[in-house]
Amino acid sequence: MLHYLKLGDWFIVLLGGLTVITLALKIWNGDLADTAVIRSGGKIFSVVSLSKDQTINVPGPLGTSIISIDKRRARISSDPGPRQYCVRQGWLEQAGEIAICLPNQVSVELTGKRKRYDSLNY
């Protein structure tokens, strides 16, 4: 079947593929974040700017979680929870990304002008 395709057909396939890739990158990627919303026990503990490098200690039911902000990105660098899923998530950089430590009820969410979506709601 490929031998039936002519040069113009290959051009259209290439152009369509590039269009899909460009749209996916433009639509699904969020902007860089400018603030971090830190929650403890379901309530906002602090809203901090990502422009200043800092370390924040957040109390929770199991102990203290440590949130690091460095080079306009944030992460939970230490948590007293047993499985450390939120610590393993690593650095968050784009608006809409979030790390949640459920056992200690601590989370950090990055916000900005536009969020990155991983699914559409309808």
Short mmCIF file of C-alpha atoms in Angstrom, two decimals:
data_model
loop_
_atom_site.label_atom_id
_atom_site.label_comp_id
_atom_site.label_asym_id
_atom_site.label_seq_id
_atom_site.Cartn_x
_atom_site.Cartn_y
_atom_site.Cartn_z
CA MET A 1 0.00 0.00 0.00
CA LEU A 2 2.91 2.38 0.65
CA HIS A 3 3.98 2.20 -3.00
CA TYR A 4 0.71 3.97 -3.98
CA LEU A 5 1.67 7.12 -2.04
CA LYS A 6 3.19 9.89 -4.08
CA LEU A 7 5.44 12.80 -3.02
CA GLY A 8 2.46 15.09 -2.36
CA ASP A 9 0.84 12.42 -0.17
CA TRP A 10 4.00 12.13 1.95
CA PHE A 11 4.08 15.92 2.26
CA ILE A 12 0.49 15.96 3.58
CA VAL A 13 1.28 13.16 6.08
CA LEU A 14 4.36 15.05 7.30
CA LEU A 15 2.47 18.35 7.54
CA GLY A 16 -0.37 16.68 9.46
CA GLY A 17 2.07 15.05 11.90
CA LEU A 18 3.86 18.35 12.56
CA THR A 19 0.52 20.08 13.11
CA VAL A 20 -0.56 17.48 15.66
CA ILE A 21 2.75 17.72 17.54
CA THR A 22 2.67 21.53 17.57
CA LEU A 23 -0.91 21.65 18.83
CA ALA A 24 -0.22 19.04 21.51
CA LEU A 25 2.76 20.99 22.82
CA LYS A 26 0.88 24.29 22.73
CA ILE A 27 -2.36 23.08 24.30
CA TRP A 28 -1.21 20.54 26.90
CA ASN A 29 1.81 22.35 28.34
CA GLY A 30 1.15 24.89 31.03
CA ASP A 31 3.07 28.05 31.67
CA LEU A 32 5.90 28.30 34.12
CA ALA A 33 4.64 28.77 37.66
CA ASP A 34 5.16 31.91 39.69
CA THR A 35 3.75 30.95 43.11
CA ALA A 36 3.43 27.87 45.29
CA VAL A 37 0.34 27.21 47.40
CA ILE A 38 1.26 25.08 50.42
CA ARG A 39 -1.53 23.31 52.30
CA SER A 40 -1.53 21.49 55.62
CA GLY A 41 -4.57 19.63 56.90
CA GLY A 42 -6.66 20.86 53.95
CA LYS A 43 -6.10 24.54 54.79
CA ILE A 44 -3.72 26.97 53.11
CA PHE A 45 -0.55 27.15 55.19
CA SER A 46 1.35 29.58 52.99
CA VAL A 47 1.45 31.11 49.51
CA VAL A 48 5.04 31.82 48.48
CA SER A 49 6.75 33.26 45.44
CA LEU A 50 9.04 30.97 43.46
CA SER A 51 11.41 33.86 42.72
CA LYS A 52 13.11 33.51 46.14
CA ASP A 53 15.02 30.31 47.00
CA GLN A 54 13.93 29.04 50.41
CA THR A 55 13.11 26.05 52.59
CA ILE A 56 9.75 25.86 54.35
CA ASN A 57 8.88 23.57 57.28
CA VAL A 58 5.22 22.54 57.21
CA PRO A 59 3.70 20.80 60.24
CA GLY A 60 1.40 17.81 59.76
CA PRO A 61 -0.14 15.06 61.91
CA LEU A 62 2.90 12.76 61.47
CA GLY A 63 5.57 15.43 61.79
CA THR A 64 7.22 18.11 59.70
CA SER A 65 7.42 18.07 55.91
CA ILE A 66 10.16 20.13 54.28
CA ILE A 67 9.43 21.97 51.03
CA SER A 68 12.35 23.31 49.02
CA ILE A 69 12.09 26.13 46.50
CA ASP A 70 15.06 26.56 44.18
CA LYS A 71 15.46 28.16 40.74
CA ARG A 72 11.71 28.83 40.26
CA ARG A 73 10.74 25.23 41.03
CA ALA A 74 9.49 23.46 44.15
CA ARG A 75 9.55 20.00 45.68
CA ILE A 76 8.81 18.18 48.90
CA SER A 77 12.33 17.22 49.93
CA SER A 78 11.47 15.44 53.18
CA ASP A 79 8.32 13.92 54.66
CA PRO A 80 7.68 11.64 57.65
CA GLY A 81 5.22 9.49 55.65
CA PRO A 82 6.04 5.79 55.19
CA ARG A 83 6.17 5.47 51.38
CA GLN A 84 7.69 8.82 50.34
CA TYR A 85 5.66 9.09 47.11
CA CYS A 86 5.54 12.89 47.31
CA VAL A 87 9.32 13.09 47.84
CA ARG A 88 9.96 10.81 44.85
CA GLN A 89 7.81 13.01 42.61
CA GLY A 90 10.73 15.41 42.32
CA TRP A 91 10.78 19.00 41.12
CA LEU A 92 7.57 20.75 40.08
CA GLU A 93 8.01 23.50 37.49
CA GLN A 94 4.78 24.17 35.59
CA ALA A 95 1.54 25.73 36.74
CA GLY A 96 -0.99 23.11 37.78
CA GLU A 97 1.53 20.54 39.02
CA ILE A 98 0.98 19.27 42.55
CA ALA A 99 2.68 16.98 45.06
CA ILE A 100 0.53 15.52 47.85
CA CYS A 101 1.66 13.69 50.98
CA LEU A 102 -1.56 12.02 52.09
CA PRO A 103 -0.43 10.46 55.38
CA ASN A 104 0.91 13.81 56.60
CA GLN A 105 -1.86 15.87 54.90
CA VAL A 106 0.63 18.26 53.25
CA SER A 107 0.58 19.41 49.63
CA VAL A 108 2.30 21.92 47.39
CA GLU A 109 0.65 23.19 44.20
CA LEU A 110 2.21 25.51 41.66
CA THR A 111 0.06 28.26 40.19
CA GLY A 112 0.54 30.64 37.30
CA LYS A 113 -1.31 32.27 34.45
CA ARG A 114 -2.36 29.00 32.84
CA LYS A 115 -2.62 25.42 34.13
CA ARG A 116 -1.42 22.31 32.39
CA TYR A 117 -4.21 19.77 31.93
CA ASP A 118 -3.80 16.02 31.71
CA SER A 119 -7.44 15.40 30.80
CA LEU A 120 -10.46 17.37 29.70
CA ASN A 121 -13.61 17.60 31.79
CA TYR A 122 -17.00 17.59 30.15
#
